[in-house]
Short mmCIF file of C-alpha atoms in Angstrom, two decimals:
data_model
loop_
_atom_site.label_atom_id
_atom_site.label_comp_id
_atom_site.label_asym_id
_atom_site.label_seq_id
_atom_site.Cartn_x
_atom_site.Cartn_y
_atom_site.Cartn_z
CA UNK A 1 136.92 31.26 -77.67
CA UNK A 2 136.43 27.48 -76.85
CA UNK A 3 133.79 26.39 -74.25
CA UNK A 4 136.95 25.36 -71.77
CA UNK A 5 138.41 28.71 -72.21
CA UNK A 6 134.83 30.55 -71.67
CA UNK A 7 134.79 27.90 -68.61
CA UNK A 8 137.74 29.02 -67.23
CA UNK A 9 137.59 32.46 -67.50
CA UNK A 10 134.12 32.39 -65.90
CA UNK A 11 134.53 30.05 -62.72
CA UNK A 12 138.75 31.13 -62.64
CA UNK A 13 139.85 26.83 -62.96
CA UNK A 14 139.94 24.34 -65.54
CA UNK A 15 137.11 22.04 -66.35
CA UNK A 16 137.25 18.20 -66.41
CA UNK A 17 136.31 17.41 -69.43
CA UNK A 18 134.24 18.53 -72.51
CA UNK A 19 131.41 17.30 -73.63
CA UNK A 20 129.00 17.26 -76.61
CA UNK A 21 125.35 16.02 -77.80
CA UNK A 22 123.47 16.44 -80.83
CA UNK A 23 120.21 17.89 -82.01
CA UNK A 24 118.41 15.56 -84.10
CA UNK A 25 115.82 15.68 -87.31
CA UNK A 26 113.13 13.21 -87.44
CA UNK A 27 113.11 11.30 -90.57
CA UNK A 28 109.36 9.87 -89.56
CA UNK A 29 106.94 8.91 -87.14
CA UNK A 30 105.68 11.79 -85.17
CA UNK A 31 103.47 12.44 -81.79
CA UNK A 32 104.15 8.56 -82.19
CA UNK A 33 106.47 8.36 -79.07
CA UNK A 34 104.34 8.70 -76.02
CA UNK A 35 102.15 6.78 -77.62
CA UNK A 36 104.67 3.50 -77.33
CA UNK A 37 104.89 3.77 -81.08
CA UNK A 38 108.16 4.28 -83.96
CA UNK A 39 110.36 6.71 -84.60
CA UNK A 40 113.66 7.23 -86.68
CA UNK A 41 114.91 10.19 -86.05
CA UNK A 42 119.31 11.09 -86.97
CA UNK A 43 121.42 13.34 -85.24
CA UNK A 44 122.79 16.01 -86.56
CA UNK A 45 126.04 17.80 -86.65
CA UNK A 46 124.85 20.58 -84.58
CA UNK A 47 125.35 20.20 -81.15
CA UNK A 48 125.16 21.49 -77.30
CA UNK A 49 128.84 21.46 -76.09
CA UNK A 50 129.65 21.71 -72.45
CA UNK A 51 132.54 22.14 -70.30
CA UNK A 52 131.78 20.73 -66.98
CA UNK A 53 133.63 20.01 -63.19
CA UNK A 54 132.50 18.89 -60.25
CA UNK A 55 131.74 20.90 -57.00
CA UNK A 56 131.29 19.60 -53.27
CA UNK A 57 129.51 22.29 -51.62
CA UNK A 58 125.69 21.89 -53.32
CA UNK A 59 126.03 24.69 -55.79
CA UNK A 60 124.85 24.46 -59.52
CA UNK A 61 126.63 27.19 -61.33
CA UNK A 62 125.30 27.41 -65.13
CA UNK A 63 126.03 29.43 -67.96
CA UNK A 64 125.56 29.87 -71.57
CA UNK A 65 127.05 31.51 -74.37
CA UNK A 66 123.89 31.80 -76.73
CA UNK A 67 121.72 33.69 -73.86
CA UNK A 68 123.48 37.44 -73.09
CA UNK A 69 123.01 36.21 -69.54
CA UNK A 70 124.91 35.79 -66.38
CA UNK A 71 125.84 33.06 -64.45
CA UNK A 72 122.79 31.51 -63.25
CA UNK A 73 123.63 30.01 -59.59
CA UNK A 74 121.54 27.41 -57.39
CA UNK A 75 121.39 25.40 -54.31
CA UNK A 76 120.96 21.58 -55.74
CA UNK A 77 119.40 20.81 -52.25
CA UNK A 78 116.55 23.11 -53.34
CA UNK A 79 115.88 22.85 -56.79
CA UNK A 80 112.12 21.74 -57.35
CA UNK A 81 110.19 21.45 -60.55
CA UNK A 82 108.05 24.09 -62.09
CA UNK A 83 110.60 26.77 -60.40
CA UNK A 84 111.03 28.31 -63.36
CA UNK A 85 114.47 29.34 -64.56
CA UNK A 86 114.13 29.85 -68.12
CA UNK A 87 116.85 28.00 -70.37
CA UNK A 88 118.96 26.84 -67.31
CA UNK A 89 115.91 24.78 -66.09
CA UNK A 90 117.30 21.87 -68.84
CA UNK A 91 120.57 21.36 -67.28
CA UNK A 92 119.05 22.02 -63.79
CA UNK A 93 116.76 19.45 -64.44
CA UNK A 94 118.74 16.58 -64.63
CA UNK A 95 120.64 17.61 -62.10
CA UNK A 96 117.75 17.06 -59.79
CA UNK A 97 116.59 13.94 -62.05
CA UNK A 98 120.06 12.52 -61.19
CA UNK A 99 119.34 13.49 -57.32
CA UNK A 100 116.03 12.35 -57.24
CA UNK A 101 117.06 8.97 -58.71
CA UNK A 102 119.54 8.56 -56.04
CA UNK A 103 122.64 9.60 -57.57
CA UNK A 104 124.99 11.79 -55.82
CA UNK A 105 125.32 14.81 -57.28
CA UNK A 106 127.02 17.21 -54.66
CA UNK A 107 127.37 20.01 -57.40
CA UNK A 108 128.25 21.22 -60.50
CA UNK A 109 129.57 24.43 -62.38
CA UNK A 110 128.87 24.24 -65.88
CA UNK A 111 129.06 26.38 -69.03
CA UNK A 112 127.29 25.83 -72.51
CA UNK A 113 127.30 26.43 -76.00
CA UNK A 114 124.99 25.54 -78.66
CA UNK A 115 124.56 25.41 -82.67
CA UNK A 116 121.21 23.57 -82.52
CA UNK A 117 118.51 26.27 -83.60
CA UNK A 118 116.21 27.06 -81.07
CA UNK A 119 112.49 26.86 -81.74
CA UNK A 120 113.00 24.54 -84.33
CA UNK A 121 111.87 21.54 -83.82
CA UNK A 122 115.14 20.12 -83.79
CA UNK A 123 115.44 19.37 -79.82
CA UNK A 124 117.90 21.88 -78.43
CA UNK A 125 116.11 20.85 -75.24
CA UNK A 126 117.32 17.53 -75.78
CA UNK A 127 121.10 18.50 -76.32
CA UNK A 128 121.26 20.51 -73.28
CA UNK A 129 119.73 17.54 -71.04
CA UNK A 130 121.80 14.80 -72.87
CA UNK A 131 125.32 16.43 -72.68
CA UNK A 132 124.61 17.47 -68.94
CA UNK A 133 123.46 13.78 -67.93
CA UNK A 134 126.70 12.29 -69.72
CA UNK A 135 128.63 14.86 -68.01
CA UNK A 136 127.73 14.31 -65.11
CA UNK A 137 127.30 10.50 -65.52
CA UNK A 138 131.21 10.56 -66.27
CA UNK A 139 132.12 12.84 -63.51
CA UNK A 140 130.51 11.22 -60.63
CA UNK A 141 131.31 7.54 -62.26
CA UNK A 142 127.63 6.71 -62.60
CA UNK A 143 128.03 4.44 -65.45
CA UNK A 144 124.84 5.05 -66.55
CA UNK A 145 123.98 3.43 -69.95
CA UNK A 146 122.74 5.72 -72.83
CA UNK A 147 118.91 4.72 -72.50
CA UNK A 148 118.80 5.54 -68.54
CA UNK A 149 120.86 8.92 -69.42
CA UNK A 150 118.09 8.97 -71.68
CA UNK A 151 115.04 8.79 -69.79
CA UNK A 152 116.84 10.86 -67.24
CA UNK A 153 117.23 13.77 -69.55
CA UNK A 154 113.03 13.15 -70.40
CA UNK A 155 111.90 12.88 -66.54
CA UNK A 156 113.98 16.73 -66.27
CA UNK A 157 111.83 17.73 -69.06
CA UNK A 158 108.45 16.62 -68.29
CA UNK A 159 108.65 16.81 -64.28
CA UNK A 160 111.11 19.73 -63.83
CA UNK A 161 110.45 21.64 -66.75
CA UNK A 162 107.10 21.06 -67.43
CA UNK A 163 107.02 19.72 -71.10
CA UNK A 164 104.89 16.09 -71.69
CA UNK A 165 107.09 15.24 -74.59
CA UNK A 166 107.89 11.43 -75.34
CA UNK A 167 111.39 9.73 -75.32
CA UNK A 168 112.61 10.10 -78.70
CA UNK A 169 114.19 13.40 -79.24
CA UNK A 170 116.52 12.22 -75.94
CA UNK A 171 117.06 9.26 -77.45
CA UNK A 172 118.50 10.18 -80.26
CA UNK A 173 120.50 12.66 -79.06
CA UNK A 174 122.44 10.18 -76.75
CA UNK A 175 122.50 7.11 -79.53
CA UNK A 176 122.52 7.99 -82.91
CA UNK A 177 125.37 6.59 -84.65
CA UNK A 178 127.44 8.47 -87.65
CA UNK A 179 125.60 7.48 -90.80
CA UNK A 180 122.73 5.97 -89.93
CA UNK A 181 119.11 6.97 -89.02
CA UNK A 182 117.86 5.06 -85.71
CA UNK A 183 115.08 2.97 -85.89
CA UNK A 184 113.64 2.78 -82.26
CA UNK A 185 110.66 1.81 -80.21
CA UNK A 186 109.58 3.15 -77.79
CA UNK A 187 107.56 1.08 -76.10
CA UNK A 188 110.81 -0.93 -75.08
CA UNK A 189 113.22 1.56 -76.25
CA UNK A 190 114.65 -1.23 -78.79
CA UNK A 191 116.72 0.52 -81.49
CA UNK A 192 118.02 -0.62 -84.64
CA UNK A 193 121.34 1.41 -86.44
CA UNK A 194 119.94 1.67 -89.96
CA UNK A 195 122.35 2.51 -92.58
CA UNK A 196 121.51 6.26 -94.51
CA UNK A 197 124.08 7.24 -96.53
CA UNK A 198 122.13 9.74 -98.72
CA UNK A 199 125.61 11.40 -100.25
CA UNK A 200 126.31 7.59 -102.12
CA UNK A 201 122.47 6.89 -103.54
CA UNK A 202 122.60 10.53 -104.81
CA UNK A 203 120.96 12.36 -102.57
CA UNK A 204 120.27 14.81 -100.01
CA UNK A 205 117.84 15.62 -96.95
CA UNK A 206 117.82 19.55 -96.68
CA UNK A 207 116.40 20.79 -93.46
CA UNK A 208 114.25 24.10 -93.94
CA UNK A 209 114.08 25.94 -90.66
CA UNK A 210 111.32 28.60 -91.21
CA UNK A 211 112.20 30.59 -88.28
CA UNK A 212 108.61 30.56 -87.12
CA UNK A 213 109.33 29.88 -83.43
CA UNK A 214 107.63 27.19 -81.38
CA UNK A 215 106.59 26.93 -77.92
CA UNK A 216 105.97 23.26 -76.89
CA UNK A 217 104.61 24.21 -73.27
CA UNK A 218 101.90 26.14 -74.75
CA UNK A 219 99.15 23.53 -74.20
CA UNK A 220 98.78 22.90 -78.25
CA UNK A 221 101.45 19.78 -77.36
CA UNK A 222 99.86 18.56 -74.15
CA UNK A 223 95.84 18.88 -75.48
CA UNK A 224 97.29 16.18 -78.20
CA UNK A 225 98.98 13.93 -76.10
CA UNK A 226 95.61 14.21 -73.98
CA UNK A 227 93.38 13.90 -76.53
CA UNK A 228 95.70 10.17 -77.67
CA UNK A 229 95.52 8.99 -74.08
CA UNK A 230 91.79 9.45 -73.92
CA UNK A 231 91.29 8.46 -77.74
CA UNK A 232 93.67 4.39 -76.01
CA UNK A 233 91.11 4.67 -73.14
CA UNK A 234 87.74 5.05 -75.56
CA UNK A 235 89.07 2.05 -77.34
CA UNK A 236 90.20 -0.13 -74.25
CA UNK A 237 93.78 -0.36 -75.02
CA UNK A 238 96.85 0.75 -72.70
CA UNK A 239 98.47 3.05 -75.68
CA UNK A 240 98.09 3.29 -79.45
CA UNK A 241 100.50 1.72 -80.31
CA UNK A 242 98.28 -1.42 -79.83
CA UNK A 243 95.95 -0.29 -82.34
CA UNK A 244 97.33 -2.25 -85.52
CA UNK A 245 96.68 -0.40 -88.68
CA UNK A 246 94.83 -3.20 -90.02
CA UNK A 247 92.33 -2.80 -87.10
CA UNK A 248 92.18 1.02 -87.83
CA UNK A 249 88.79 1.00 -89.61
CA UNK A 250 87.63 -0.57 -86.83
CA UNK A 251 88.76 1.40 -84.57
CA UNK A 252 87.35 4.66 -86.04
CA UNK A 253 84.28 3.50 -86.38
CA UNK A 254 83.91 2.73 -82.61
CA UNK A 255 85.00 6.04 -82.06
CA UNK A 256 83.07 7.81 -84.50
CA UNK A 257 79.88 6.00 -83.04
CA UNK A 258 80.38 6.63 -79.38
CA UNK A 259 81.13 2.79 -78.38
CA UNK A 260 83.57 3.73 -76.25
CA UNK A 261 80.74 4.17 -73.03
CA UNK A 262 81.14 6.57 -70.36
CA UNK A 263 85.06 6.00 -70.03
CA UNK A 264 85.64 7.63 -73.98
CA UNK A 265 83.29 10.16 -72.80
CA UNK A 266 84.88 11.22 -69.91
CA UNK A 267 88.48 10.54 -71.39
CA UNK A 268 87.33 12.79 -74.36
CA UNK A 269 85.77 15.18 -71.89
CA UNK A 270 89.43 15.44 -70.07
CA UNK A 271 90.97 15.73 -73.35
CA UNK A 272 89.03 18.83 -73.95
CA UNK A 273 89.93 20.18 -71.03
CA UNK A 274 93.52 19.90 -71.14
CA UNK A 275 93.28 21.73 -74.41
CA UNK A 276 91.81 24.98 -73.66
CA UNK A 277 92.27 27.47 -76.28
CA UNK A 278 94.30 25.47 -78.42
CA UNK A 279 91.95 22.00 -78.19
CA UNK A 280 89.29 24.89 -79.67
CA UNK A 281 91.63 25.86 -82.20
CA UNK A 282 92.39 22.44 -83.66
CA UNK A 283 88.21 22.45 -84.75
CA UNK A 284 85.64 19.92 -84.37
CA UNK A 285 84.30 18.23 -81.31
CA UNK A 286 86.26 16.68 -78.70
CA UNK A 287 85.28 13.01 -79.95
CA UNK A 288 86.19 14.31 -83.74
CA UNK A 289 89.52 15.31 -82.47
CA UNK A 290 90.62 12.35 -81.03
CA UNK A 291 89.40 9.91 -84.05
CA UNK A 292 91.89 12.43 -86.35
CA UNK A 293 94.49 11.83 -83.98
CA UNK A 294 94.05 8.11 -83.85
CA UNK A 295 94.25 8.06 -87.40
CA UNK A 296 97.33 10.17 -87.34
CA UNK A 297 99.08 7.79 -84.93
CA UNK A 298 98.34 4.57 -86.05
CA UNK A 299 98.96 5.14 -89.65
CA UNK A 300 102.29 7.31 -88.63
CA UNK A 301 103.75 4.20 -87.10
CA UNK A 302 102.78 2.18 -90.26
CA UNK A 303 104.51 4.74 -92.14
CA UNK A 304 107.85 4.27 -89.98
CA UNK A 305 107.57 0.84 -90.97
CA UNK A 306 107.02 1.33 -94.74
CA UNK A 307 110.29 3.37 -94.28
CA UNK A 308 112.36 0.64 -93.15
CA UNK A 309 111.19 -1.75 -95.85
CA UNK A 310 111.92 0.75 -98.38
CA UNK A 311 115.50 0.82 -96.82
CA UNK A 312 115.94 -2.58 -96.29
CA UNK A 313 115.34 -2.86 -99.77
CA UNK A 314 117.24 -0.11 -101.01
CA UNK A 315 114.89 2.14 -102.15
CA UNK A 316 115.52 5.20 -100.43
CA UNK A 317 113.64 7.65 -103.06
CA UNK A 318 110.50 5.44 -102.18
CA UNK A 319 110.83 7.22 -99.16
CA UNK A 320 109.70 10.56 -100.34
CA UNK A 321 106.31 10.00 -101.27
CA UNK A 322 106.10 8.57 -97.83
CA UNK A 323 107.38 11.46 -96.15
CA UNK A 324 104.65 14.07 -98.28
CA UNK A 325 101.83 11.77 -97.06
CA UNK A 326 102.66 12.18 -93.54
CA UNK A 327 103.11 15.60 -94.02
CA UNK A 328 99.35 15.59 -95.04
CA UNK A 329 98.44 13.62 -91.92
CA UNK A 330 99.92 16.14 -89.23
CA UNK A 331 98.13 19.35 -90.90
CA UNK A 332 95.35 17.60 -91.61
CA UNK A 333 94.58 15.41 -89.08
CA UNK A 334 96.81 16.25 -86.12
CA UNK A 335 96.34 20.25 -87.30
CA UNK A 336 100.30 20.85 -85.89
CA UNK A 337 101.60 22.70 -89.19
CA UNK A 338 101.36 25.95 -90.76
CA UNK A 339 101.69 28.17 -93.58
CA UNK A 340 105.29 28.22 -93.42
CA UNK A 341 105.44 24.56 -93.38
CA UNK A 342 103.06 24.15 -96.07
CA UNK A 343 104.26 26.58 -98.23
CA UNK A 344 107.86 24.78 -97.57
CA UNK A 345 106.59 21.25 -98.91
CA UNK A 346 104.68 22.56 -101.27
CA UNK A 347 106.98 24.40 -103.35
CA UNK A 348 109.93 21.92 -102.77
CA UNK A 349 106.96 19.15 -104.09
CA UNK A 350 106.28 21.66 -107.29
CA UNK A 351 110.32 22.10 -107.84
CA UNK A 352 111.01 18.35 -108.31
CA UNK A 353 111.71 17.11 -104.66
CA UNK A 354 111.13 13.70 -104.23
CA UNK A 355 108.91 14.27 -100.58
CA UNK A 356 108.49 16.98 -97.75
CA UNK A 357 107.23 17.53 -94.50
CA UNK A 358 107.05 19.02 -91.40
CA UNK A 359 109.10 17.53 -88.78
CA UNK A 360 109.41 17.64 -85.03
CA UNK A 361 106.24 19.42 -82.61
CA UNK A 362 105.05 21.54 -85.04
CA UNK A 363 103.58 25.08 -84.86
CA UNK A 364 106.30 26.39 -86.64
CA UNK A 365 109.92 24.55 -86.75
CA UNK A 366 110.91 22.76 -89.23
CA UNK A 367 110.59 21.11 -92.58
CA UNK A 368 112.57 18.25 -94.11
CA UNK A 369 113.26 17.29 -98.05
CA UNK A 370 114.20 14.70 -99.51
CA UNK A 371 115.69 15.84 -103.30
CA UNK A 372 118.08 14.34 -105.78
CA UNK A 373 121.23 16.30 -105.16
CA UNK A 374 121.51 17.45 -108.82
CA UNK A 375 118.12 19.08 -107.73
CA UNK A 376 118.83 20.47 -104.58
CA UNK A 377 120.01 24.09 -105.31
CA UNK A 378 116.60 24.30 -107.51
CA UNK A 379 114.63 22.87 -105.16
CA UNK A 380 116.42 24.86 -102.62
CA UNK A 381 115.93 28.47 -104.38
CA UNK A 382 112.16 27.66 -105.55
CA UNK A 383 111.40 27.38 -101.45
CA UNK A 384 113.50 30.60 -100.59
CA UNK A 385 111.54 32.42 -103.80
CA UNK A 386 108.18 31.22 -102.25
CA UNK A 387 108.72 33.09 -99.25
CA UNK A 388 109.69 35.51 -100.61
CA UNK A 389 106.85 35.69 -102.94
CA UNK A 390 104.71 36.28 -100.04
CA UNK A 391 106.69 38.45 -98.05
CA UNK A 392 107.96 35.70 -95.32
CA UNK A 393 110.96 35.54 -93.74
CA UNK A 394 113.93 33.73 -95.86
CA UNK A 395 113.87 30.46 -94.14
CA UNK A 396 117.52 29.28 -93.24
CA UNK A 397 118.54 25.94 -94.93
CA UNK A 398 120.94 23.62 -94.51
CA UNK A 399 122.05 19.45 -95.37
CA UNK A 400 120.57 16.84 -92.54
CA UNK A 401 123.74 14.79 -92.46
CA UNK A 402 123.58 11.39 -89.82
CA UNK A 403 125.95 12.16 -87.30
CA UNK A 404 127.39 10.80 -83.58
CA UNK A 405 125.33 10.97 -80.68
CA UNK A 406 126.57 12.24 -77.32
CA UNK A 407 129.96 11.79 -76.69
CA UNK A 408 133.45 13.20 -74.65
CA UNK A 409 135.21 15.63 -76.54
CA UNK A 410 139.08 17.32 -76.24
CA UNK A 411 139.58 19.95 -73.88
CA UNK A 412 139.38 22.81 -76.37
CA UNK A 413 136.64 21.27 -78.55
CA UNK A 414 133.98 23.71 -79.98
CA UNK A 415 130.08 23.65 -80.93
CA UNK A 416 129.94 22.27 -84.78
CA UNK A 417 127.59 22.23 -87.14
CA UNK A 418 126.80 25.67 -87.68
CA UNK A 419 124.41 25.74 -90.71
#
């Protein structure tokens, strides 16, 4: 059954219009984005798909397909962050975002169905908050361009919901183009289309969901955005991303010697806070924390830009030893893997791919490879007969092909994508 006929048999009308917006995989630079740094993430074909209409009386009506529950129904006049919700707090979000920002939003009755995994690290957050905001951007005649529906969709998820996450996984979602990995930053949100067409240099970027499920509003997430914000303060800059990576020694070895003063001491101090069981988790002292998570972010962004000089010179398998050394840097220095994910870029590394790594918030998620495509069924197999090896869960796999962003669909348009 399409979304417009689910629509219709579960509010008894027709819907205006159809809607869709992608998940996305990050092809580099992460925990880089709310730190004003790089990213270059690429949508995928899996996407959130929406049938939407309008309402005039101050009732949200939401529903999903993908949940096993009802209609969830609220007054738009009294929807407040933090209010819990579960899933329908994404599209309820922006509804408020829209509000708040002075856009009028008298109501909405929406239903939903998705193909991005969930827990994945491949923003199904983001594709419910993206094809609701260009929805309803549509509907009411907003004319909102794709960075506000953008930042939008990120305000719902760090005020309303609850999550601290940067701009990039909304980003992409709303303005990836087909083909092409997006070069942004994110300090001005200025984005670059870069051509990736893996299928004509001979290869392919599989996507290794391990099913090990990920909860970004667990505090692991925030207690390392803290502990960058206090790691900018110690060294007297607004964000990281004005650490260059030539100055990184430098940099370290202010931190590592306590030159900071009192305000690195009391940023680290907060840092540790924020963290709570997970900051302990992650080892080390509060000030040993945030120098590894410097170094993470200030050689991250210098990786995004090795990327697109590998690119721009057409050397796309250059890439891969790029994307295995970042991979080291986030369970290493940024401690955000785990077994799964190592075991996933280590055995695709040992079967002839060309780089691995982890990819999107960690904790579970997500792996990406980059393989020659006459390799990837035996790069493919070696991963699934390492987890099964030691007893893990077959890990679903799939090709990362560059696809639209958000966009209008027909009337009796479907969720694609499925892997």
């Amino acid at each position: 059954m399409s979304v417009a006929e689910r629509f219709r048999e579960l509010y008894g009308y027709e819907p205006e219009g159809v809607w869709a917006a992608p998940g996305r995989v990050n092809l580099i630079g992460e925990y880089t984005d709310f730190n004003d740094g790089f990213v270059m993430p690429l949508a995928l074909p899996h996407t959130a798909v929406a049938a939407v209409a309008r309402r005039t009386d101050g009732v949200l009506r939401v529903h999903s397909a993908d949940t096993g529950q009802g209609v969830f129904e609220l007054a738009v006049d009294s929807l407040a962050p933090r209010s819990g919700a579960g899933w329908a707090a994404y599209p309820a979000g922006v509804v408020w975002a829209l509000r708040d920002a002075g856009h009028p939003v008298t109501g909405v009755d929406l239903h939903l169905s998705s193909t991005v995994p969930t827990g994945a690290g491949l923003s199904s957050s983001a594709a419910l908050e993206v094809v609701t905001a260009l929805a309803l951007s549509e509907l009411y005649g907003l004319g909102l361009p794709r960075e506000e529906l953008a930042r939008l969709a990120q305000r719902a998820e760090n005020a309303f919901v609850g999550v601290p996450c940067g701009i990039m996984d909304q980003m992409a979602s709303a303005c990836c183009v087909e083909g092409h990995a997006l070069h942004l930053d994110t300090r001005d949100l200025g984005r670059r289309q870069v051509p990736f067409d893996l299928a004509a240099q001979g290869l392919r970027l599989l996507v290794v969901d391990t099913r090990v499920k990920h909860a970004l509003g667990d505090g692991a997430y925030a207690e390392r955005r803290a502990g960058c914000e206090a790691g900018a303060r110690a060294l007297g800059v607004r964000t990281l991303r004005e650490v260059e990576y030539a100055q990184l020694p430098d940099a370290l070895g202010r931190l590592a010697a306590g030159a900071a003063g009192a305000a690195g001491a009391a940023g680290a101090a907060g840092a540790a806070g924020a963290a709570g069981a997970a900051g302990a988790a992650s080892g080390g002292t509060p000030y040993d924390r945030i120098r590894r998570y410097v170094r993470h972010v200030v050689t991250d962004n210098h990786r995004v830009e090795r990327t697109i000089a590998l690119l721009d010179a057409g050397d796309v398998r250059g890439v891969g030893p790029v994307l295995t050394e970042g991979h080291v840097s986030l369970r290493d220095d940024l401690r955000v893997s785990c077994p799964e994910l190592d075991l996933v870029v280590s055995s695709a590394n040992a079967a002839g791919a060309l780089g691995a790594r982890m990819t999107g918030g960690g904790f579970g998620g997500s792996a990406i490879v980059l393989v020659e495509s006459a390799d990837g069924d035996t790069v493919a197999k070696a991963v699934l007969d390492a987890f099964a090896a030691q007893g893990r869960t077959a890990p679903r796999l799939f090709p990362a092909v560059p696809s639209a962003g958000a966009r209008r669909l027909s009337r009796d348009a479907s969720p694609g994508g499925t892997p």
